[in-house]
Amino acid sequence: DGGITQSPKYLFRKEGQNVTLSCEQNLNHDAMYWYRQDPGQGLRLIYYSQIVNDFQKGDIAEGYSVSREKKESFPLTVTSAQKNPTAFYLCASSSGRGGYEQYFGPGTRLTVT
Amino acid sequence: GESVGLHLPTLSVQEGDNSIINCAYSNSASDYFIWYKQESGKGPQFIIDIRSNMDKRQGQRVTVLLNKTVKHLSLQIAATQPGDSAVYFCAETSGYSTLTFGKGTMLLVSP
């Protein structure tokens, strides 16, 4: 899992509550990413950030929000507007200087009931 | 662990066999490709990459082949071991920033 940490490993929330997933990296990477993974599917990009204080929507950004106030941190908030939030969430980072390889954290399993 | 393998294409091999996992990509402009391995309950791990100016690249026990004519990528694992059991994803990009991931193939290795 390299130098990327995600916490907690498992998270349980009631429907209608917002929840924030943590992602921290000590790789000095400029770019960070959030993906969602559902059973039997590949990774789908939620949001990404190439530099501090800037981020872009990915393919499935609706119902999610992010911030990038520090280079090391890229928290993801799953809002009550997300229709089907239960999933495995993966954070990744890359050097962002023409380095396409992304390093992944261990993931957070979110269950909303 | 996390059940990421439901309904995925599955390749079952015996320990010691060679394994070949295939991936078709759709973007002819893609110029960089990566193979990742994901064990149950963990994040994906980088295995090997290849740029579009190459058609073959070898690592330790793994080889990636790229056929740009038919937009096909394959991962060959030599002398497959039980520890190789995982879901394998290919990913592609046509430039700086984001990767597009395939749906994955589950590799099951029997002792």
PDB file of N, CA, C and O in Angstrom, chain B residues 31-101:
ATOM      1  N   ASP B  31      -1.671   5.701 -24.910  1.00  0.00           N
ATOM      2  CA  ASP B  31      -0.250   5.519 -25.157  1.00  0.00           C
ATOM      3  C   ASP B  31       0.509   4.962 -23.965  1.00  0.00           C
ATOM      4  O   ASP B  31       1.742   4.846 -23.999  1.00  0.00           O
ATOM      5  N   TYR B  32      -0.202   4.614 -22.918  1.00  0.00           N
ATOM      6  CA  TYR B  32       0.450   4.062 -21.735  1.00  0.00           C
ATOM      7  C   TYR B  32      -0.514   3.106 -21.085  1.00  0.00           C
ATOM      8  O   TYR B  32      -1.700   3.421 -20.915  1.00  0.00           O
ATOM      9  N   PHE B  33       0.007   1.940 -20.665  1.00  0.00           N
ATOM     10  CA  PHE B  33      -0.837   0.890 -20.126  1.00  0.00           C
ATOM     11  C   PHE B  33      -0.183   0.304 -18.882  1.00  0.00           C
ATOM     12  O   PHE B  33       1.036   0.174 -18.799  1.00  0.00           O
ATOM     13  N   ILE B  34      -1.055  -0.057 -17.925  1.00  0.00           N
ATOM     14  CA  ILE B  34      -0.553  -0.621 -16.673  1.00  0.00           C
ATOM     15  C   ILE B  34      -1.378  -1.857 -16.332  1.00  0.00           C
ATOM     16  O   ILE B  34      -2.587  -1.902 -16.588  1.00  0.00           O
ATOM     17  N   TRP B  35      -0.717  -2.823 -15.719  1.00  0.00           N
ATOM     18  CA  TRP B  35      -1.415  -3.954 -15.111  1.00  0.00           C
ATOM     19  C   TRP B  35      -1.309  -3.819 -13.594  1.00  0.00           C
ATOM     20  O   TRP B  35      -0.228  -3.582 -13.046  1.00  0.00           O
ATOM     21  N   TYR B  36      -2.479  -3.993 -12.938  1.00  0.00           N
ATOM     22  CA  TYR B  36      -2.539  -3.983 -11.490  1.00  0.00           C
ATOM     23  C   TYR B  36      -3.058  -5.323 -10.980  1.00  0.00           C
ATOM     24  O   TYR B  36      -3.858  -5.985 -11.636  1.00  0.00           O
ATOM     25  N   LYS B  37      -2.617  -5.679  -9.767  1.00  0.00           N
ATOM     26  CA  LYS B  37      -3.096  -6.881  -9.079  1.00  0.00           C
ATOM     27  C   LYS B  37      -3.826  -6.430  -7.821  1.00  0.00           C
ATOM     28  O   LYS B  37      -3.316  -5.593  -7.069  1.00  0.00           O
ATOM     29  N   GLN B  38      -5.016  -6.971  -7.599  1.00  0.00           N
ATOM     30  CA  GLN B  38      -5.760  -6.615  -6.395  1.00  0.00           C
ATOM     31  C   GLN B  38      -6.154  -7.878  -5.636  1.00  0.00           C
ATOM     32  O   GLN B  38      -6.962  -8.678  -6.116  1.00  0.00           O
ATOM     33  N   GLU B  39      -5.586  -8.026  -4.464  1.00  0.00           N
ATOM     34  CA  GLU B  39      -5.963  -9.128  -3.586  1.00  0.00           C
ATOM     35  C   GLU B  39      -7.197  -8.737  -2.785  1.00  0.00           C
ATOM     36  O   GLU B  39      -7.488  -7.552  -2.604  1.00  0.00           O
ATOM     37  N   SER B  40      -7.896  -9.734  -2.311  1.00  0.00           N
ATOM     38  CA  SER B  40      -9.155  -9.504  -1.613  1.00  0.00           C
ATOM     39  C   SER B  40      -8.965  -8.574  -0.422  1.00  0.00           C
ATOM     40  O   SER B  40      -8.096  -8.792   0.423  1.00  0.00           O
ATOM     41  N   GLY B  41      -9.757  -7.516  -0.379  1.00  0.00           N
ATOM     42  CA  GLY B  41      -9.720  -6.592   0.743  1.00  0.00           C
ATOM     43  C   GLY B  41      -8.601  -5.577   0.715  1.00  0.00           C
ATOM     44  O   GLY B  41      -8.410  -4.839   1.677  1.00  0.00           O
ATOM     45  N   LYS B  42      -7.859  -5.514  -0.388  1.00  0.00           N
ATOM     46  CA  LYS B  42      -6.722  -4.596  -0.472  1.00  0.00           C
ATOM     47  C   LYS B  42      -6.843  -3.674  -1.675  1.00  0.00           C
ATOM     48  O   LYS B  42      -7.653  -3.874  -2.568  1.00  0.00           O
ATOM     49  N   GLY B  43      -6.007  -2.647  -1.685  1.00  0.00           N
ATOM     50  CA  GLY B  43      -5.935  -1.772  -2.837  1.00  0.00           C
ATOM     51  C   GLY B  43      -5.112  -2.405  -3.949  1.00  0.00           C
ATOM     52  O   GLY B  43      -4.298  -3.291  -3.710  1.00  0.00           O
ATOM     53  N   PRO B  44      -5.313  -1.963  -5.208  1.00  0.00           N
ATOM     54  CA  PRO B  44      -4.535  -2.502  -6.330  1.00  0.00           C
ATOM     55  C   PRO B  44      -3.045  -2.205  -6.178  1.00  0.00           C
ATOM     56  O   PRO B  44      -2.655  -1.152  -5.668  1.00  0.00           O
ATOM     57  N   GLN B  45      -2.235  -3.162  -6.646  1.00  0.00           N
ATOM     58  CA  GLN B  45      -0.785  -2.998  -6.619  1.00  0.00           C
ATOM     59  C   GLN B  45      -0.267  -3.009  -8.047  1.00  0.00           C
ATOM     60  O   GLN B  45      -0.665  -3.850  -8.860  1.00  0.00           O
ATOM     61  N   PHE B  46       0.662  -2.128  -8.353  1.00  0.00           N
ATOM     62  CA  PHE B  46       1.290  -2.058  -9.662  1.00  0.00           C
ATOM     63  C   PHE B  46       2.068  -3.345  -9.948  1.00  0.00           C
ATOM     64  O   PHE B  46       2.792  -3.858  -9.091  1.00  0.00           O
ATOM     65  N   ILE B  47       1.908  -3.885 -11.160  1.00  0.00           N
ATOM     66  CA  ILE B  47       2.677  -5.058 -11.563  1.00  0.00           C
ATOM     67  C   ILE B  47       3.704  -4.662 -12.616  1.00  0.00           C
ATOM     68  O   ILE B  47       4.908  -4.867 -12.452  1.00  0.00           O
ATOM     69  N   ILE B  48       3.220  -4.118 -13.724  1.00  0.00           N
ATOM     70  CA  ILE B  48       4.105  -3.799 -14.840  1.00  0.00           C
ATOM     71  C   ILE B  48       3.405  -2.790 -15.738  1.00  0.00           C
ATOM     72  O   ILE B  48       2.173  -2.738 -15.768  1.00  0.00           O
ATOM     73  N   ASP B  49       4.182  -2.004 -16.457  1.00  0.00           N
ATOM     74  CA  ASP B  49       3.596  -1.037 -17.390  1.00  0.00           C
ATOM     75  C   ASP B  49       4.282  -1.152 -18.746  1.00  0.00           C
ATOM     76  O   ASP B  49       5.325  -1.798 -18.886  1.00  0.00           O
ATOM     77  N   ILE B  50       3.669  -0.522 -19.744  1.00  0.00           N
ATOM     78  CA  ILE B  50       4.249  -0.520 -21.082  1.00  0.00           C
ATOM     79  C   ILE B  50       3.775   0.718 -21.821  1.00  0.00           C
ATOM     80  O   ILE B  50       2.624   1.135 -21.677  1.00  0.00           O
ATOM     81  N   ARG B  51       4.654   1.305 -22.597  1.00  0.00           N
ATOM     82  CA  ARG B  51       4.290   2.461 -23.420  1.00  0.00           C
ATOM     83  C   ARG B  51       3.999   1.991 -24.831  1.00  0.00           C
ATOM     84  O   ARG B  51       4.425   0.919 -25.254  1.00  0.00           O
ATOM     85  N   SER B  52       3.290   2.826 -25.565  1.00  0.00           N
ATOM     86  CA  SER B  52       2.800   2.408 -26.883  1.00  0.00           C
ATOM     87  C   SER B  52       3.909   2.261 -27.919  1.00  0.00           C
ATOM     88  O   SER B  52       3.666   1.707 -28.992  1.00  0.00           O
ATOM     89  N   ASN B  53       5.102   2.733 -27.604  1.00  0.00           N
ATOM     90  CA  ASN B  53       6.208   2.568 -28.562  1.00  0.00           C
ATOM     91  C   ASN B  53       6.907   1.214 -28.390  1.00  0.00           C
ATOM     92  O   ASN B  53       7.929   0.943 -29.016  1.00  0.00           O
ATOM     93  N   MET B  54       6.345   0.378 -27.511  1.00  0.00           N
ATOM     94  CA  MET B  54       6.880  -0.958 -27.291  1.00  0.00           C
ATOM     95  C   MET B  54       5.770  -1.961 -27.548  1.00  0.00           C
ATOM     96  O   MET B  54       4.586  -1.638 -27.454  1.00  0.00           O
ATOM     97  N   ASP B  55       6.157  -3.224 -27.848  1.00  0.00           N
ATOM     98  CA  ASP B  55       5.129  -4.256 -27.973  1.00  0.00           C
ATOM     99  C   ASP B  55       5.313  -5.377 -26.954  1.00  0.00           C
ATOM    100  O   ASP B  55       4.479  -6.262 -26.828  1.00  0.00           O
ATOM    101  N   LYS B  56       6.416  -5.290 -26.204  1.00  0.00           N
ATOM    102  CA  LYS B  56       6.654  -6.313 -25.188  1.00  0.00           C
ATOM    103  C   LYS B  56       7.532  -5.737 -24.092  1.00  0.00           C
ATOM    104  O   LYS B  56       8.461  -4.973 -24.375  1.00  0.00           O
ATOM    105  N   ARG B  57       7.220  -6.134 -22.864  1.00  0.00           N
ATOM    106  CA  ARG B  57       8.068  -5.729 -21.750  1.00  0.00           C
ATOM    107  C   ARG B  57       8.042  -6.838 -20.714  1.00  0.00           C
ATOM    108  O   ARG B  57       6.983  -7.396 -20.428  1.00  0.00           O
ATOM    109  N   GLN B  58       9.209  -7.137 -20.175  1.00  0.00           N
ATOM    110  CA  GLN B  58       9.293  -8.239 -19.221  1.00  0.00           C
ATOM    111  C   GLN B  58       9.692  -7.755 -17.848  1.00  0.00           C
ATOM    112  O   GLN B  58      10.503  -6.843 -17.696  1.00  0.00           O
ATOM    113  N   GLY B  59       9.091  -8.405 -16.850  1.00  0.00           N
ATOM    114  CA  GLY B  59       9.489  -8.150 -15.475  1.00  0.00           C
ATOM    115  C   GLY B  59       9.839  -9.483 -14.841  1.00  0.00           C
ATOM    116  O   GLY B  59      10.128 -10.458 -15.535  1.00  0.00           O
ATOM    117  N   GLN B  60       9.783  -9.520 -13.529  1.00  0.00           N
ATOM    118  CA  GLN B  60      10.072 -10.767 -12.844  1.00  0.00           C
ATOM    119  C   GLN B  60       8.861 -11.685 -12.932  1.00  0.00           C
ATOM    120  O   GLN B  60       7.812 -11.414 -12.363  1.00  0.00           O
ATOM    121  N   ARG B  61       8.952 -12.744 -13.666  1.00  0.00           N
ATOM    122  CA  ARG B  61       7.892 -13.744 -13.904  1.00  0.00           C
ATOM    123  C   ARG B  61       6.705 -13.205 -14.684  1.00  0.00           C
ATOM    124  O   ARG B  61       5.735 -13.913 -14.922  1.00  0.00           O
ATOM    125  N   VAL B  62       6.694 -11.952 -15.047  1.00  0.00           N
ATOM    126  CA  VAL B  62       5.575 -11.379 -15.804  1.00  0.00           C
ATOM    127  C   VAL B  62       6.065 -10.746 -17.098  1.00  0.00           C
ATOM    128  O   VAL B  62       7.181 -10.219 -17.164  1.00  0.00           O
ATOM    129  N   THR B  63       5.206 -10.838 -18.113  1.00  0.00           N
ATOM    130  CA  THR B  63       5.467 -10.225 -19.408  1.00  0.00           C
ATOM    131  C   THR B  63       4.184  -9.556 -19.869  1.00  0.00           C
ATOM    132  O   THR B  63       3.111 -10.150 -19.761  1.00  0.00           O
ATOM    133  N   VAL B  64       4.288  -8.356 -20.367  1.00  0.00           N
ATOM    134  CA  VAL B  64       3.125  -7.691 -20.944  1.00  0.00           C
ATOM    135  C   VAL B  64       3.360  -7.561 -22.449  1.00  0.00           C
ATOM    136  O   VAL B  64       4.450  -7.205 -22.898  1.00  0.00           O
ATOM    137  N   LEU B  65       2.326  -7.901 -23.197  1.00  0.00           N
ATOM    138  CA  LEU B  65       2.359  -7.789 -24.651  1.00  0.00           C
ATOM    139  C   LEU B  65       1.301  -6.786 -25.086  1.00  0.00           C
ATOM    140  O   LEU B  65       0.179  -6.790 -24.570  1.00  0.00           O
ATOM    141  N   LEU B  66       1.667  -5.931 -26.022  1.00  0.00           N
ATOM    142  CA  LEU B  66       0.763  -4.916 -26.531  1.00  0.00           C
ATOM    143  C   LEU B  66       0.620  -5.063 -28.032  1.00  0.00           C
ATOM    144  O   LEU B  66       1.620  -5.040 -28.757  1.00  0.00           O
ATOM    145  N   ASN B  67      -0.606  -5.202 -28.488  1.00  0.00           N
ATOM    146  CA  ASN B  67      -0.899  -5.257 -29.918  1.00  0.00           C
ATOM    147  C   ASN B  67      -1.789  -4.071 -30.240  1.00  0.00           C
ATOM    148  O   ASN B  67      -3.008  -4.110 -30.031  1.00  0.00           O
ATOM    149  N   LYS B  68      -1.196  -3.012 -30.744  1.00  0.00           N
ATOM    150  CA  LYS B  68      -1.942  -1.785 -31.005  1.00  0.00           C
ATOM    151  C   LYS B  68      -2.879  -1.926 -32.198  1.00  0.00           C
ATOM    152  O   LYS B  68      -3.883  -1.226 -32.291  1.00  0.00           O
ATOM    153  N   THR B  69      -2.564  -2.842 -33.091  1.00  0.00           N
ATOM    154  CA  THR B  69      -3.394  -3.016 -34.288  1.00  0.00           C
ATOM    155  C   THR B  69      -4.805  -3.446 -33.901  1.00  0.00           C
ATOM    156  O   THR B  69      -5.794  -2.956 -34.465  1.00  0.00           O
ATOM    157  N   VAL B  70      -4.884  -4.359 -32.947  1.00  0.00           N
ATOM    158  CA  VAL B  70      -6.198  -4.855 -32.526  1.00  0.00           C
ATOM    159  C   VAL B  70      -6.574  -4.337 -31.140  1.00  0.00           C
ATOM    160  O   VAL B  70      -7.553  -4.808 -30.549  1.00  0.00           O
ATOM    161  N   LYS B  71      -5.817  -3.415 -30.634  1.00  0.00           N
ATOM    162  CA  LYS B  71      -6.080  -2.808 -29.326  1.00  0.00           C
ATOM    163  C   LYS B  71      -6.223  -3.877 -28.246  1.00  0.00           C
ATOM    164  O   LYS B  71      -7.245  -3.992 -27.560  1.00  0.00           O
ATOM    165  N   HIS B  72      -5.175  -4.640 -28.085  1.00  0.00           N
ATOM    166  CA  HIS B  72      -5.205  -5.760 -27.157  1.00  0.00           C
ATOM    167  C   HIS B  72      -3.940  -5.772 -26.310  1.00  0.00           C
ATOM    168  O   HIS B  72      -2.830  -5.533 -26.797  1.00  0.00           O
ATOM    169  N   LEU B  73      -4.144  -6.063 -25.053  1.00  0.00           N
ATOM    170  CA  LEU B  73      -3.061  -6.109 -24.069  1.00  0.00           C
ATOM    171  C   LEU B  73      -3.155  -7.449 -23.352  1.00  0.00           C
ATOM    172  O   LEU B  73      -4.264  -7.925 -23.071  1.00  0.00           O
ATOM    173  N   SER B  74      -2.025  -8.068 -23.089  1.00  0.00           N
ATOM    174  CA  SER B  74      -2.066  -9.302 -22.307  1.00  0.00           C
ATOM    175  C   SER B  74      -0.974  -9.301 -21.252  1.00  0.00           C
ATOM    176  O   SER B  74       0.071  -8.664 -21.401  1.00  0.00           O
ATOM    177  N   LEU B  75      -1.266 -10.036 -20.181  1.00  0.00           N
ATOM    178  CA  LEU B  75      -0.319 -10.215 -19.083  1.00  0.00           C
ATOM    179  C   LEU B  75      -0.036 -11.698 -18.972  1.00  0.00           C
ATOM    180  O   LEU B  75      -0.966 -12.495 -18.802  1.00  0.00           O
ATOM    181  N   GLN B  76       1.208 -12.063 -19.090  1.00  0.00           N
ATOM    182  CA  GLN B  76       1.611 -13.453 -18.949  1.00  0.00           C
ATOM    183  C   GLN B  76       2.344 -13.613 -17.627  1.00  0.00           C
ATOM    184  O   GLN B  76       3.268 -12.857 -17.334  1.00  0.00           O
ATOM    185  N   ILE B  77       1.920 -14.597 -16.853  1.00  0.00           N
ATOM    186  CA  ILE B  77       2.572 -14.902 -15.577  1.00  0.00           C
ATOM    187  C   ILE B  77       3.171 -16.296 -15.701  1.00  0.00           C
ATOM    188  O   ILE B  77       2.455 -17.269 -15.959  1.00  0.00           O
ATOM    189  N   ALA B  78       4.468 -16.378 -15.523  1.00  0.00           N
ATOM    190  CA  ALA B  78       5.156 -17.669 -15.634  1.00  0.00           C
ATOM    191  C   ALA B  78       5.135 -18.396 -14.298  1.00  0.00           C
ATOM    192  O   ALA B  78       5.198 -17.782 -13.230  1.00  0.00           O
ATOM    193  N   ALA B  79       5.019 -19.723 -14.380  1.00  0.00           N
ATOM    194  CA  ALA B  79       5.075 -20.577 -13.175  1.00  0.00           C
ATOM    195  C   ALA B  79       4.168 -20.013 -12.078  1.00  0.00           C
ATOM    196  O   ALA B  79       4.621 -19.662 -10.984  1.00  0.00           O
ATOM    197  N   THR B  80       2.886 -19.932 -12.398  1.00  0.00           N
ATOM    198  CA  THR B  80       1.910 -19.316 -11.497  1.00  0.00           C
ATOM    199  C   THR B  80       1.911 -20.000 -10.130  1.00  0.00           C
ATOM    200  O   THR B  80       1.976 -21.222 -10.031  1.00  0.00           O
ATOM    201  N   GLN B  81       1.807 -19.172  -9.102  1.00  0.00           N
ATOM    202  CA  GLN B  81       1.822 -19.648  -7.728  1.00  0.00           C
ATOM    203  C   GLN B  81       0.506 -19.319  -7.028  1.00  0.00           C
ATOM    204  O   GLN B  81      -0.189 -18.393  -7.447  1.00  0.00           O
ATOM    205  N   PRO B  82       0.160 -20.024  -5.959  1.00  0.00           N
ATOM    206  CA  PRO B  82      -1.083 -19.691  -5.241  1.00  0.00           C
ATOM    207  C   PRO B  82      -1.157 -18.234  -4.813  1.00  0.00           C
ATOM    208  O   PRO B  82      -2.241 -17.648  -4.782  1.00  0.00           O
ATOM    209  N   GLY B  83      -0.021 -17.638  -4.514  1.00  0.00           N
ATOM    210  CA  GLY B  83       0.002 -16.232  -4.130  1.00  0.00           C
ATOM    211  C   GLY B  83      -0.332 -15.279  -5.263  1.00  0.00           C
ATOM    212  O   GLY B  83      -0.545 -14.087  -5.027  1.00  0.00           O
ATOM    213  N   ASP B  84      -0.398 -15.793  -6.470  1.00  0.00           N
ATOM    214  CA  ASP B  84      -0.800 -14.961  -7.613  1.00  0.00           C
ATOM    215  C   ASP B  84      -2.312 -14.845  -7.720  1.00  0.00           C
ATOM    216  O   ASP B  84      -2.812 -14.051  -8.525  1.00  0.00           O
ATOM    217  N   SER B  85      -3.039 -15.623  -6.959  1.00  0.00           N
ATOM    218  CA  SER B  85      -4.502 -15.564  -6.992  1.00  0.00           C
ATOM    219  C   SER B  85      -4.964 -14.166  -6.576  1.00  0.00           C
ATOM    220  O   SER B  85      -4.637 -13.678  -5.489  1.00  0.00           O
ATOM    221  N   ALA B  86      -5.697 -13.535  -7.462  1.00  0.00           N
ATOM    222  CA  ALA B  86      -6.138 -12.156  -7.238  1.00  0.00           C
ATOM    223  C   ALA B  86      -6.986 -11.732  -8.432  1.00  0.00           C
ATOM    224  O   ALA B  86      -7.188 -12.496  -9.369  1.00  0.00           O
ATOM    225  N   VAL B  87      -7.467 -10.507  -8.391  1.00  0.00           N
ATOM    226  CA  VAL B  87      -8.108  -9.890  -9.554  1.00  0.00           C
ATOM    227  C   VAL B  87      -7.070  -9.014 -10.238  1.00  0.00           C
ATOM    228  O   VAL B  87      -6.366  -8.242  -9.578  1.00  0.00           O
ATOM    229  N   TYR B  88      -6.981  -9.123 -11.551  1.00  0.00           N
ATOM    230  CA  TYR B  88      -6.012  -8.363 -12.332  1.00  0.00           C
ATOM    231  C   TYR B  88      -6.743  -7.366 -13.223  1.00  0.00           C
ATOM    232  O   TYR B  88      -7.681  -7.728 -13.934  1.00  0.00           O
ATOM    233  N   PHE B  89      -6.299  -6.113 -13.157  1.00  0.00           N
ATOM    234  CA  PHE B  89      -6.891  -5.034 -13.951  1.00  0.00           C
ATOM    235  C   PHE B  89      -5.865  -4.470 -14.919  1.00  0.00           C
ATOM    236  O   PHE B  89      -4.711  -4.270 -14.554  1.00  0.00           O
ATOM    237  N   CYS B  90      -6.330  -4.186 -16.125  1.00  0.00           N
ATOM    238  CA  CYS B  90      -5.514  -3.364 -16.997  1.00  0.00           C
ATOM    239  C   CYS B  90      -6.035  -1.926 -16.909  1.00  0.00           C
ATOM    240  O   CYS B  90      -7.198  -1.695 -16.567  1.00  0.00           O
ATOM    241  N   ALA B  91      -5.162  -0.984 -17.160  1.00  0.00           N
ATOM    242  CA  ALA B  91      -5.541   0.427 -17.160  1.00  0.00           C
ATOM    243  C   ALA B  91      -4.829   1.115 -18.314  1.00  0.00           C
ATOM    244  O   ALA B  91      -3.724   0.731 -18.684  1.00  0.00           O
ATOM    245  N   GLU B  92      -5.452   2.121 -18.886  1.00  0.00           N
ATOM    246  CA  GLU B  92      -4.887   2.830 -20.028  1.00  0.00           C
ATOM    247  C   GLU B  92      -5.052   4.327 -19.827  1.00  0.00           C
ATOM    248  O   GLU B  92      -5.924   4.780 -19.096  1.00  0.00           O
ATOM    249  N   THR B  93      -4.194   5.075 -20.496  1.00  0.00           N
ATOM    250  CA  THR B  93      -4.337   6.517 -20.515  1.00  0.00           C
ATOM    251  C   THR B  93      -3.811   7.049 -21.837  1.00  0.00           C
ATOM    252  O   THR B  93      -2.895   6.480 -22.429  1.00  0.00           O
ATOM    253  N   SER B  94      -4.422   8.138 -22.280  1.00  0.00           N
ATOM    254  CA  SER B  94      -3.980   8.768 -23.519  1.00  0.00           C
ATOM    255  C   SER B  94      -3.204  10.037 -23.242  1.00  0.00           C
ATOM    256  O   SER B  94      -2.938  10.800 -24.124  1.00  0.00           O
ATOM    257  N   GLY B  95      -2.887  10.284 -22.021  1.00  0.00           N
ATOM    258  CA  GLY B  95      -2.110  11.466 -21.698  1.00  0.00           C
ATOM    259  C   GLY B  95      -2.011  11.643 -20.212  1.00  0.00           C
ATOM    260  O   GLY B  95      -2.347  10.762 -19.441  1.00  0.00           O
ATOM    261  N   TYR B  96      -1.565  12.770 -19.825  1.00  0.00           N
ATOM    262  CA  TYR B  96      -1.355  13.067 -18.420  1.00  0.00           C
ATOM    263  C   TYR B  96      -2.674  13.070 -17.665  1.00  0.00           C
ATOM    264  O   TYR B  96      -3.665  13.556 -18.137  1.00  0.00           O
ATOM    265  N   SER B  97      -2.666  12.539 -16.493  1.00  0.00           N
ATOM    266  CA  SER B  97      -3.731  12.670 -15.504  1.00  0.00           C
ATOM    267  C   SER B  97      -4.523  11.409 -15.190  1.00  0.00           C
ATOM    268  O   SER B  97      -4.298  10.807 -14.169  1.00  0.00           O
ATOM    269  N   THR B  98      -5.497  11.012 -15.960  1.00  0.00           N
ATOM    270  CA  THR B  98      -6.399   9.975 -15.463  1.00  0.00           C
ATOM    271  C   THR B  98      -6.211   8.657 -16.198  1.00  0.00           C
ATOM    272  O   THR B  98      -5.891   8.617 -17.380  1.00  0.00           O
ATOM    273  N   LEU B  99      -6.424   7.584 -15.453  1.00  0.00           N
ATOM    274  CA  LEU B  99      -6.391   6.231 -16.005  1.00  0.00           C
ATOM    275  C   LEU B  99      -7.816   5.720 -16.180  1.00  0.00           C
ATOM    276  O   LEU B  99      -8.694   6.047 -15.384  1.00  0.00           O
ATOM    277  N   THR B 100      -8.018   4.900 -17.199  1.00  0.00           N
ATOM    278  CA  THR B 100      -9.282   4.199 -17.393  1.00  0.00           C
ATOM    279  C   THR B 100      -9.025   2.729 -17.137  1.00  0.00           C
ATOM    280  O   THR B 100      -8.135   2.136 -17.765  1.00  0.00           O
ATOM    281  N   PHE B 101      -9.797   2.150 -16.223  1.00  0.00           N
ATOM    282  CA  PHE B 101      -9.580   0.774 -15.805  1.00  0.00           C
ATOM    283  C   PHE B 101     -10.552  -0.175 -16.494  1.00  0.00           C
ATOM    284  O   PHE B 101     -11.721   0.148 -16.701  1.00  0.00           O
TER     285      PHE B 101
END
